[in-house]
XYZ file of C-alpha atoms in Angstrom:
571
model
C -88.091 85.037 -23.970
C -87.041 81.935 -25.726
C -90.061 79.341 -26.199
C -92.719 82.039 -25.665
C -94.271 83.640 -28.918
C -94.212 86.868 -29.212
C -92.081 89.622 -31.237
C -88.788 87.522 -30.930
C -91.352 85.300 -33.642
C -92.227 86.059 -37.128
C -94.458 83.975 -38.571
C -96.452 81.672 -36.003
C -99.846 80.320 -36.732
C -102.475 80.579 -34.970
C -105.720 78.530 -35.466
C -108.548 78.225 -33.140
C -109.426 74.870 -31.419
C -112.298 74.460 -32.609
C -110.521 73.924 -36.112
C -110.546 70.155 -34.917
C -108.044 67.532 -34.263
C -105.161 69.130 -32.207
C -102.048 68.180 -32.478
C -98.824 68.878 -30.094
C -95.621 68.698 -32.390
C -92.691 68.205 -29.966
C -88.985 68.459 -30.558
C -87.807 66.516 -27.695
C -84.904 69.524 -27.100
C -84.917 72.761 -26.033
C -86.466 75.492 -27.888
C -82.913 77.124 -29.518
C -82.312 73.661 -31.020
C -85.685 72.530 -32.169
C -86.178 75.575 -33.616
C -82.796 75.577 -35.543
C -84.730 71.934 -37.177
C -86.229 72.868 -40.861
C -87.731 69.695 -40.909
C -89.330 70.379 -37.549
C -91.005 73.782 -39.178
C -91.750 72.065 -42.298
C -93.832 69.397 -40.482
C -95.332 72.193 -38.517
C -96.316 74.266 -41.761
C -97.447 71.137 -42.843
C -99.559 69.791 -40.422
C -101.384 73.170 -40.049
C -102.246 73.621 -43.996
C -104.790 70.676 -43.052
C -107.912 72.546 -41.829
C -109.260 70.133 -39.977
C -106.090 70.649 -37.918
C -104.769 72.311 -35.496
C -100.907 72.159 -34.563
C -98.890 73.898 -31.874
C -95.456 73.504 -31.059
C -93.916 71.966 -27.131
C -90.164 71.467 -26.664
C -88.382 70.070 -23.610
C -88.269 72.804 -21.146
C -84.863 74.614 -19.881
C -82.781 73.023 -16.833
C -83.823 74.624 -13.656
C -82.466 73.416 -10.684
C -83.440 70.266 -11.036
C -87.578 71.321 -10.835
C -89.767 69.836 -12.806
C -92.019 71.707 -15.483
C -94.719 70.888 -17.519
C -94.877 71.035 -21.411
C -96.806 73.541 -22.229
C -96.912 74.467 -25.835
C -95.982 77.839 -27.167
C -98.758 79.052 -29.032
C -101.701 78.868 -25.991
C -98.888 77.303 -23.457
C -101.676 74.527 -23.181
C -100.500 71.191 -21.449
C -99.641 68.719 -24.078
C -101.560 65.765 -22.346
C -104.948 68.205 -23.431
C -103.931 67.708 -26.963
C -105.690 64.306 -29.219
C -102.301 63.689 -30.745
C -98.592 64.088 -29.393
C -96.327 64.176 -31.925
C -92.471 63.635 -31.698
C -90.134 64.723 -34.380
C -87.075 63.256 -33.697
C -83.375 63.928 -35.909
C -80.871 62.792 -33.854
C -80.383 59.678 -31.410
C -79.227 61.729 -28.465
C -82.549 63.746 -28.032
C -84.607 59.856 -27.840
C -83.587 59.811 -23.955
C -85.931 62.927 -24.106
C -89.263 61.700 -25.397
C -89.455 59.474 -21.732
C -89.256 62.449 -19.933
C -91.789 64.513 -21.617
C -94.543 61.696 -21.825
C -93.616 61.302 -17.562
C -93.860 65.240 -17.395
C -97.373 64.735 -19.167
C -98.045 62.616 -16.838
C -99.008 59.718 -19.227
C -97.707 56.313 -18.908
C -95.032 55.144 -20.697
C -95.751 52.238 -21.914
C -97.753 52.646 -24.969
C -99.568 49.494 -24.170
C -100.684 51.246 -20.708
C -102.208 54.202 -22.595
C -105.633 53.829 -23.465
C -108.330 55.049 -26.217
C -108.977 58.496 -23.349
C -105.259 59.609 -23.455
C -103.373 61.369 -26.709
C -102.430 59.351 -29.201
C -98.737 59.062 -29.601
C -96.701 58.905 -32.934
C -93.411 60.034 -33.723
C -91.525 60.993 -37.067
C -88.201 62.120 -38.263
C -85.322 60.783 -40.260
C -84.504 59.011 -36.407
C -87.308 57.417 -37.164
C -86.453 55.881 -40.895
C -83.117 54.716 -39.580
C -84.166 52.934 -36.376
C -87.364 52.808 -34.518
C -86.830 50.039 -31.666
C -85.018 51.545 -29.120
C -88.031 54.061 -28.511
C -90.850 51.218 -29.781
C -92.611 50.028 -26.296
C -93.208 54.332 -25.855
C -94.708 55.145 -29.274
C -98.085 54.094 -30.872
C -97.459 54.852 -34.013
C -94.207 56.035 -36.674
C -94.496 57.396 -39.722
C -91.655 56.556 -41.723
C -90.565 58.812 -44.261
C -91.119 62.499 -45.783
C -93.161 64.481 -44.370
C -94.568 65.919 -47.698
C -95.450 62.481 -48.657
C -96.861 61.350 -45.018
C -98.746 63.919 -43.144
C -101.705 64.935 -45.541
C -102.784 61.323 -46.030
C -102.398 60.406 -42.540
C -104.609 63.025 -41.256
C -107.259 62.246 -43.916
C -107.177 58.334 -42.384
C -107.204 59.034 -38.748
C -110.480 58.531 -36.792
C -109.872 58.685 -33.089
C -113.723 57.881 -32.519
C -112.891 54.323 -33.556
C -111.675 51.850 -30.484
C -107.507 52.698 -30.669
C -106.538 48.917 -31.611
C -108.864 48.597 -34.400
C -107.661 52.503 -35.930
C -104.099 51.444 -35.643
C -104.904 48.175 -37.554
C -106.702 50.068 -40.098
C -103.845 52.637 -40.724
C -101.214 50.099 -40.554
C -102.791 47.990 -43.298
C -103.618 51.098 -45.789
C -101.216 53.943 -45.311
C -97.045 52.777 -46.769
C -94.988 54.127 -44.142
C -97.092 53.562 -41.150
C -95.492 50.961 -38.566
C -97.359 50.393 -35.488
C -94.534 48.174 -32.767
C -97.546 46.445 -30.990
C -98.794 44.756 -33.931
C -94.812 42.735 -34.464
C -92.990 40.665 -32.150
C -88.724 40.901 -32.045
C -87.984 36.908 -31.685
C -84.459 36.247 -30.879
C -81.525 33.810 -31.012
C -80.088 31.953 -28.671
C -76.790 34.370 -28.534
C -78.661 37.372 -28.612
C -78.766 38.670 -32.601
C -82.492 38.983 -33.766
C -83.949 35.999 -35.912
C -87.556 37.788 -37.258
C -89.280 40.551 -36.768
C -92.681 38.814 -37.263
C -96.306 40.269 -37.444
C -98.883 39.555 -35.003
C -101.752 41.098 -37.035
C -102.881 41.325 -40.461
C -99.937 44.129 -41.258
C -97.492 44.271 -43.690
C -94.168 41.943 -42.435
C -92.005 45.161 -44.362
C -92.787 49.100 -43.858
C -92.132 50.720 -46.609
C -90.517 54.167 -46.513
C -92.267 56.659 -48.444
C -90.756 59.703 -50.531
C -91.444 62.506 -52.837
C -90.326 61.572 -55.498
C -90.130 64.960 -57.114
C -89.412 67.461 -54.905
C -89.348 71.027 -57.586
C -92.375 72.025 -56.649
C -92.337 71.574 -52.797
C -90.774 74.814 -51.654
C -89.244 74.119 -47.954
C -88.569 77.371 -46.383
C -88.196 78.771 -42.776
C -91.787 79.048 -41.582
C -91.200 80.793 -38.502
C -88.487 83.067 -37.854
C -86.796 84.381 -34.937
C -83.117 85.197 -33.218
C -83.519 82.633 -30.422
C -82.091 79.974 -32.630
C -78.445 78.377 -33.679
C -78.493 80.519 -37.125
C -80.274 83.773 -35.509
C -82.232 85.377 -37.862
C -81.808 83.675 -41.081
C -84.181 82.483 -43.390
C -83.404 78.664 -44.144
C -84.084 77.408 -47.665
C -83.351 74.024 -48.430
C -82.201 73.538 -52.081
C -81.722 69.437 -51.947
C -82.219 66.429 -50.362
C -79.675 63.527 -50.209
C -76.350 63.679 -51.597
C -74.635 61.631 -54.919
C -71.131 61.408 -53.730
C -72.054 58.188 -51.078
C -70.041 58.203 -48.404
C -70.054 54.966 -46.734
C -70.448 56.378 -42.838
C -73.223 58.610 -44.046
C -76.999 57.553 -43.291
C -78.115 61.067 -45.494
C -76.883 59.958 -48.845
C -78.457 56.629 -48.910
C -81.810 57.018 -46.962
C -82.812 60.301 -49.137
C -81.892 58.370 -52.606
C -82.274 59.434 -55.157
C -80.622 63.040 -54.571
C -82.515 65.321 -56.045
C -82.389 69.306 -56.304
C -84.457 72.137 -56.331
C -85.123 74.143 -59.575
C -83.685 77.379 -59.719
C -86.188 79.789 -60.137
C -88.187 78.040 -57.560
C -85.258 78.620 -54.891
C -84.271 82.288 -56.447
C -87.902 82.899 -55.645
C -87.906 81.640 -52.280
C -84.534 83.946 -51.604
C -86.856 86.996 -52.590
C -89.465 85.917 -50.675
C -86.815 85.493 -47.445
C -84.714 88.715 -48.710
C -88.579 90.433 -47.668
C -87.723 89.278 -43.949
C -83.962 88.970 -43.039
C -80.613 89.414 -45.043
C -79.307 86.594 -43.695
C -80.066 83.299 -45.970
C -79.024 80.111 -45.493
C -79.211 77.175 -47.905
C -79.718 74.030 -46.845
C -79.036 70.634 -48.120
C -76.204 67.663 -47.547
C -74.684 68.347 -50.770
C -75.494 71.916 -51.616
C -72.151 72.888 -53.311
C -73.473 70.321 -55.872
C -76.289 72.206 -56.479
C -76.828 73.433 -60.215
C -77.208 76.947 -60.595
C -75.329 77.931 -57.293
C -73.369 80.612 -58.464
C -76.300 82.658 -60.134
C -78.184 82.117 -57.223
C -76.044 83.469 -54.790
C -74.476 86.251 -57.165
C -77.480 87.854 -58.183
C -78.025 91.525 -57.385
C -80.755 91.697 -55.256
C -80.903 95.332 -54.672
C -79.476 94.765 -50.786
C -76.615 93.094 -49.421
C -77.485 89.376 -48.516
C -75.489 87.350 -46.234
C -75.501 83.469 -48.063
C -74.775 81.034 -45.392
C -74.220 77.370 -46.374
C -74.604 73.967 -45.034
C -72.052 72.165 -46.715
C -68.742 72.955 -48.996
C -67.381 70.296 -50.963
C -63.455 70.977 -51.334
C -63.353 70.078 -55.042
C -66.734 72.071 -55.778
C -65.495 75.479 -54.746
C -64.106 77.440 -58.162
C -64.152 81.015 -58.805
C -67.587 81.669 -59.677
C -68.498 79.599 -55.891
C -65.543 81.731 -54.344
C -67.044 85.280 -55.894
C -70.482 84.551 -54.565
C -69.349 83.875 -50.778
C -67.251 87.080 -51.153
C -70.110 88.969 -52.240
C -71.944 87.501 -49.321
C -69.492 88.773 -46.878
C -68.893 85.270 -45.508
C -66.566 85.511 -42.632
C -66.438 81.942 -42.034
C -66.545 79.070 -44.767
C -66.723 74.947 -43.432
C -65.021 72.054 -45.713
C -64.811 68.802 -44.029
C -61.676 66.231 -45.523
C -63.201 64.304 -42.899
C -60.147 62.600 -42.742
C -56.788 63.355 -42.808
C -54.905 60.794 -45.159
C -55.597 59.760 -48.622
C -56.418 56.021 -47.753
C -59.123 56.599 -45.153
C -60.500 59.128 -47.728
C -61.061 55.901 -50.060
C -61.998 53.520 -47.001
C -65.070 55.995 -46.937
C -65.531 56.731 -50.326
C -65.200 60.844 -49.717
C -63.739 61.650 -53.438
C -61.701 64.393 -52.115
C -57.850 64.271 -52.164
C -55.793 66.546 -50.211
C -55.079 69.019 -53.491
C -58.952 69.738 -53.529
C -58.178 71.071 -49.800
C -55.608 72.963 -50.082
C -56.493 74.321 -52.982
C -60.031 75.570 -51.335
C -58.408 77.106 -48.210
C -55.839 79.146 -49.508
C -59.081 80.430 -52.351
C -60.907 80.720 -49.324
C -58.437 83.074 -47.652
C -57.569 85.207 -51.420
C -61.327 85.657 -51.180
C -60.849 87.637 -48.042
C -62.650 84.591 -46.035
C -60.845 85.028 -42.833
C -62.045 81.959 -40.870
C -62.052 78.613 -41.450
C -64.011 75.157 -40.089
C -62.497 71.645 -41.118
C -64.302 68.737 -39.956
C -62.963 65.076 -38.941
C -63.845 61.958 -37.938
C -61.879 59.517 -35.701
C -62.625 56.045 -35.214
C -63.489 55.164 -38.909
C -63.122 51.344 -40.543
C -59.094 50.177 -40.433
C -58.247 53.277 -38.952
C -54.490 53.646 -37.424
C -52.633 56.384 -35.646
C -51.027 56.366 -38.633
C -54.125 58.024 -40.282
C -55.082 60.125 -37.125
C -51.004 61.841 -37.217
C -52.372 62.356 -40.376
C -54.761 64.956 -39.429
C -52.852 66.763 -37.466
C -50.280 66.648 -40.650
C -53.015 68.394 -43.035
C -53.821 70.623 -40.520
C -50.877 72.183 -40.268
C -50.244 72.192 -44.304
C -53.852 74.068 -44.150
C -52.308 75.993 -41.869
C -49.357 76.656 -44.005
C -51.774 78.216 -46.940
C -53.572 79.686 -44.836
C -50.882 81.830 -43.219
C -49.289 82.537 -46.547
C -51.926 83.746 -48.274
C -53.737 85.411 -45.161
C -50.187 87.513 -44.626
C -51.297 89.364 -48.341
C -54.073 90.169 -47.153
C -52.552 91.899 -43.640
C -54.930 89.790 -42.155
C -54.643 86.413 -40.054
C -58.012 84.477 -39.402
C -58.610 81.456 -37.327
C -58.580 77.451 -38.293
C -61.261 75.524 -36.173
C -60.985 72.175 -36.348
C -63.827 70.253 -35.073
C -63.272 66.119 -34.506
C -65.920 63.926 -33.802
C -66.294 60.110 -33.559
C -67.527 57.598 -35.669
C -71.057 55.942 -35.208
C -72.228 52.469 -37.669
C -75.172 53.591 -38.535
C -78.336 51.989 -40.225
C -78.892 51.423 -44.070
C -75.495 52.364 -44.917
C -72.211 50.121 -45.898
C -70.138 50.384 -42.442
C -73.139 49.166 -40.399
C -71.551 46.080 -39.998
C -68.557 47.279 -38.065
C -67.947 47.768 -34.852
C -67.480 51.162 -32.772
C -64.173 52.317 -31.364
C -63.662 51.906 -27.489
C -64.068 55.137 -25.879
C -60.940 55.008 -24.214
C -59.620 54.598 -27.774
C -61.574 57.460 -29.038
C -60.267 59.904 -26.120
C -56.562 58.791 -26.986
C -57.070 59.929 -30.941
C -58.826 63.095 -29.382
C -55.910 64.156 -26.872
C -53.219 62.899 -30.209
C -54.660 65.518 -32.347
C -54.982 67.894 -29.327
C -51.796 67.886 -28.356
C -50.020 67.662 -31.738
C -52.098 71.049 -32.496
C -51.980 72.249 -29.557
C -48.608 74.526 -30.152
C -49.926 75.913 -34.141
C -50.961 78.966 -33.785
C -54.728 80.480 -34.950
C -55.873 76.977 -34.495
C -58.734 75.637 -32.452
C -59.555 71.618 -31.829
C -63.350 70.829 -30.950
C -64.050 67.155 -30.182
C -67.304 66.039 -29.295
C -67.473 63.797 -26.376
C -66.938 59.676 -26.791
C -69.416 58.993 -24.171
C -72.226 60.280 -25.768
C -71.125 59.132 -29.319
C -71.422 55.537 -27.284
C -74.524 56.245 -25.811
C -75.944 57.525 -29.860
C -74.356 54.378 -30.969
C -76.678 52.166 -28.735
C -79.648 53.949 -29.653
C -79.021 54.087 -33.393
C -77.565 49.955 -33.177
C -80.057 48.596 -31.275
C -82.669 46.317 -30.694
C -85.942 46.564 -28.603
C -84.111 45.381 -25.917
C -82.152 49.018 -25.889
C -85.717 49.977 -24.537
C -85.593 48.582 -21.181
C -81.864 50.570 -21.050
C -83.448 53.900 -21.852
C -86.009 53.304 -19.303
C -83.167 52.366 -16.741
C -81.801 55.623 -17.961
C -84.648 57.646 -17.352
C -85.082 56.232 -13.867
C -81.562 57.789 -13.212
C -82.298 61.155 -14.431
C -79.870 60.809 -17.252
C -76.900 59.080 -15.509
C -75.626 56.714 -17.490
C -72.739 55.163 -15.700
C -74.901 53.936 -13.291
C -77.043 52.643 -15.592
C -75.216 51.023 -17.523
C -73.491 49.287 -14.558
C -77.275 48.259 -13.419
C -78.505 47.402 -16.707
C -79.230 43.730 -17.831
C -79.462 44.404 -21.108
C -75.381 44.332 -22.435
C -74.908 47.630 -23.947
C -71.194 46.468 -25.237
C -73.212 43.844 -27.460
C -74.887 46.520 -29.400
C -71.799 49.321 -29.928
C -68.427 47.005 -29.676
C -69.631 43.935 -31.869
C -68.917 43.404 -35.186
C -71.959 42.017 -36.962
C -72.309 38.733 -39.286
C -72.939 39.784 -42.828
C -75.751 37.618 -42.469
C -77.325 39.102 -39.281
C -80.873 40.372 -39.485
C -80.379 43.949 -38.293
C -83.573 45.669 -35.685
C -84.369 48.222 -39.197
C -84.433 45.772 -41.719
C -88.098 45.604 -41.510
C -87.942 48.817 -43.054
C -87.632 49.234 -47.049
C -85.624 51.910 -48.255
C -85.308 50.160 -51.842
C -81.831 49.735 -51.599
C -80.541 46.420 -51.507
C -78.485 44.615 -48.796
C -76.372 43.048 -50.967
C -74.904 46.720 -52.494
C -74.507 48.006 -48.851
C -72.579 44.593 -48.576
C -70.578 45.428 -51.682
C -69.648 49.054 -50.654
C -68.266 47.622 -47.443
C -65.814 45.350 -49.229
C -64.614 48.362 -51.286
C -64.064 50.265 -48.759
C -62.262 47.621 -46.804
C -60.081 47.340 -49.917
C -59.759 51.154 -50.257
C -61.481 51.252 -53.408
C -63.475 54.559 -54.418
C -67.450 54.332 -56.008
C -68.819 56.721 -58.182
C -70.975 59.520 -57.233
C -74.916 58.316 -58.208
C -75.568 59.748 -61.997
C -77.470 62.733 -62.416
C -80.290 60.756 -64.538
C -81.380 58.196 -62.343
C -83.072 56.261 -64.964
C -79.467 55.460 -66.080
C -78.546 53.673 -63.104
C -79.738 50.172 -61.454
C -76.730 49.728 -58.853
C -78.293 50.420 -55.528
C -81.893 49.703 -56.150
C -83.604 52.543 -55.020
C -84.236 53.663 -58.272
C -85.758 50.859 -60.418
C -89.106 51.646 -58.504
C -89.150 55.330 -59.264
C -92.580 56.744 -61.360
C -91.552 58.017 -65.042
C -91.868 61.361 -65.330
């Protein structure tokens, strides 16, 4: 059974209690998706190399009728309010709603302010976390902002829960980078609503810095536990990378995780062996992995057994026909490319560096490779976007289309095209966080325009995500402290949020439809990511002007434009 260990897991450790502090690590989703997370295993295998520690995993139980559960975790399905710390690792903005109901479920207040030194201590981490924090502040003690690799071992060195809470918190906030505490700075507003400081009311840094590893070919990040109850069922999950050089200006991944940087490759071939021992299904992971040097031989090495390669991410004008040899060796049966969208302009708006050669070129390989199926990924609602540019998906679907059926007709074989749409969201630390979101009724009428101009091409499939929820991520990852009070409203209606919206006092339109001032302190500019304002600034104008950047340089010694790098230790 899902969320029980047991033979479905390979891999779980188990530490005895009296090893020390213990520590509850929650995913606030269910099971199958938190344990899909790498970064959620990685800060599990991480936690639990401390010895001092012990760490078990919780997740938000199934849907059953409405009852309500406790969190138990898996390994000793202990409650998690018996734990000293409860730990949140939090991805994505739509699982924040979550992390009220668990604490309620618990049984604890809250309000962090309402939980005293006798109850857990409650921190959360995740790149959620790095992006925005303030939406979720009033429920958390503590964030930890940044890599885990970095973060966790020197935390847990620091913490003392036999000091009075307050006077711990100061301490930690004051000596660890990357520690923000929400109780020890005030939000102080404008009249018309924007934020005007984010000021400290203790003796704490007035900026949290983010911290990173700043060499990462040594830190092998691997699938700690596996098991088939999960999104990618058996495999083994390597990631080979983090960040991504090409900068796409919607993208919070390539410019929170600068400088990219990539995995050596006998440290990764290695870590295939080592998963090739468990599973023959391996998937690398990373947000630009096609760019990764050494690909090919990686994934065409004879291994002695067939392996199944699965990949996160295909760059269009990165597959060639050593890339195209190795996923036909690995018996792909379904390869992903994402134009992300379909005309040539809005592919410069967003800096994407992929025309629509590099895309047909790479299905119809994809196809002569004997790669049946095919995923294409989209995004409506982007910066100047017209219906001009959403026809225009529907247009380059159908040329896909065209190669695909031509070259899938040699093979006597006709796959399927999937084409999944979703909707833009600003998001922090990148250049389009000034712009406003689409309208949702604007959204749906670009979903049901590609739907029905597809909707008659045969072997082709439309996804779309759903607009209302893109709003509701958009509030969480745009706002203020003030979004707070709307999550609680939220919570108090069991997740409907029509109704609480239409109760809330808190505007919700102010933080998803409005355009901001370039001058406008944003809720996450407390946090330092290195990279200046004033280049995010500069990325939007080129991409209102349609003008293309180029990718980050492979040395980055050699390069001074965003920031990030000028602070980086000399090897």
């Amino acid at each position: 059974m899902a969320g029980r260990s047991g033979p479905r897991e390979r891999g779980v450790i188990r530490k005895t209690a009296a090893a020390g502090l213990k520590v509850a690590l929650i995913y606030p989703n269910h099971y199958y998706v938190g344990m899909s997370n790498l970064g959620f295993q990685t800060v599990y295998r991480l936690i639990n190399n401390i010895d001092s520690v012990v760490c078990e995993r919780a997740f938000l139980p199934p849907p059953d009728g409405g009852k309500t559960h406790r969190v138990l975790t898996v390994e000793s399905h202990t409650p998690i309010q018996d734990f000293d710390v409860i730990a949140f690792s939090i991805s994505y903005e739509n699982d924040a709603p979550a992390v009220l109901s668990i604490l309620e479920t618990a049984g604890l207040p809250l309000s962090a302010a309402q939980r005293g030194t006798s109850l857990p201590l409650v921190l959360a981490g995740g790149v959620l976390c790095f992006l925005n924090t303030e939406p979720l502040a009033p429920y958390i003690d503590l964030f930890l902002l940044g890599e885990a690799e970095a973060l966790i071992p020197r935390f847990f060195d620091e913490i003392d829960l036999s000091r009075p809470k307050r006077e711990m918190l100061l301490r930690l906030a004051r000596r660890l980078p990357g520690v923000y505490v929400p109780a020890f700075y005030e939000p102080r507003y404008h009249a018309d609503g924007t934020l005007a400081a984010m000021a400290p009311t203790a003796d704490v840094p007035a900026t949290v810095k983010r911290v990173m590893v700043p060499d990462i070919s040594r830190l092998p990040t691997a699938t700690t536990i596996l098991t088939p109850d999960t999104t990618f069922d058996d495999t083994y999950l390597i990631e080979v990378s983090r960040g991504c050089p090409h900068g796409c200006r919607f993208c919070s991944a390539g410019f929170v995780y600068r400088p990219p940087r990539f995995r050596p490759l006998d440290l990764l071939d290695r870590q295939v062996d080592e998963g090739c021992a468990l599973t023959d299904r391996i998937g690398l992971v990373g947000a630009a992995v096609s760019d990764l040097p050494g690909i090919r031989e990686l994934c065409g090495k004879d291994r002695g057994r067939d392996i199944h390669f699965g990949f996160s991410s295909l760059r269009a004008d990165a597959l060639d026909g050593p890339l195209i040899e190795a996923l036909k060796k690995s018996r792909v049966k379904t390869a992903t490319i994402a134009p992300d969208a379909g005309s040539q302009r809005m592919r410069q708006v967003i800096n994407k560096g992929v025309d629509e050669a590099h895309v047909l070129a790479a299905a119809e390989m994809l196809v002569a490779a004997g790669i049946p199926n095919l995923k294409v990924y989209f995004m409506i609602g982007l910066p100047t976007e017209t219906e001009d540019d959403v026809a225009a998906i529907v247009d380059l679907v159908k040329r896909i289309k065209h190669r695909f059926l031509k070259t899938s007709r040699g093979k006597g074989r006709i796959g399927e095209i999937t084409v999944s749409v979703s909707s833009f969201v600003p998001k922090p630390f990148t250049p389009f966080q000034w712009v406003a979101m689409d309208e949702v009724k604007t959204l749906k009428r670009k979903i049901s325009m590609i739907k029905k101009g597809l909707k008659r091409t045969a072997n082709v499939r439309v996804h779309a995500d759903v607009p209302r929820w893109a709003y509701v991520q958009a509030l969480i990852a745009r706002g203020d402290r003030n979004v707070a009070d709307i999550l609680h409203l939220a919570h108090h209606n069991q997740g409907n949020w029509p109704q609480t919206f239409k109760e809330s006092a808190v505007n919700p339109h102010f933080y998803v439809h409005r355009e901001r001032d370039f001058d406008e302190l944003f809720p996450w500019d407390f946090i330092d990511h290195g990279i200046d304002k004033a280049y995010l600034l500069k990325e939007y104008r080129r991409g209102m002007a349609g003008k293309n950047s180029a990718p980050c340089p492979a040395d980055p010694a050699k390069c001074s434009l965003c920031g990030v790098c000028k602070d980086l230790p000399t090897p």
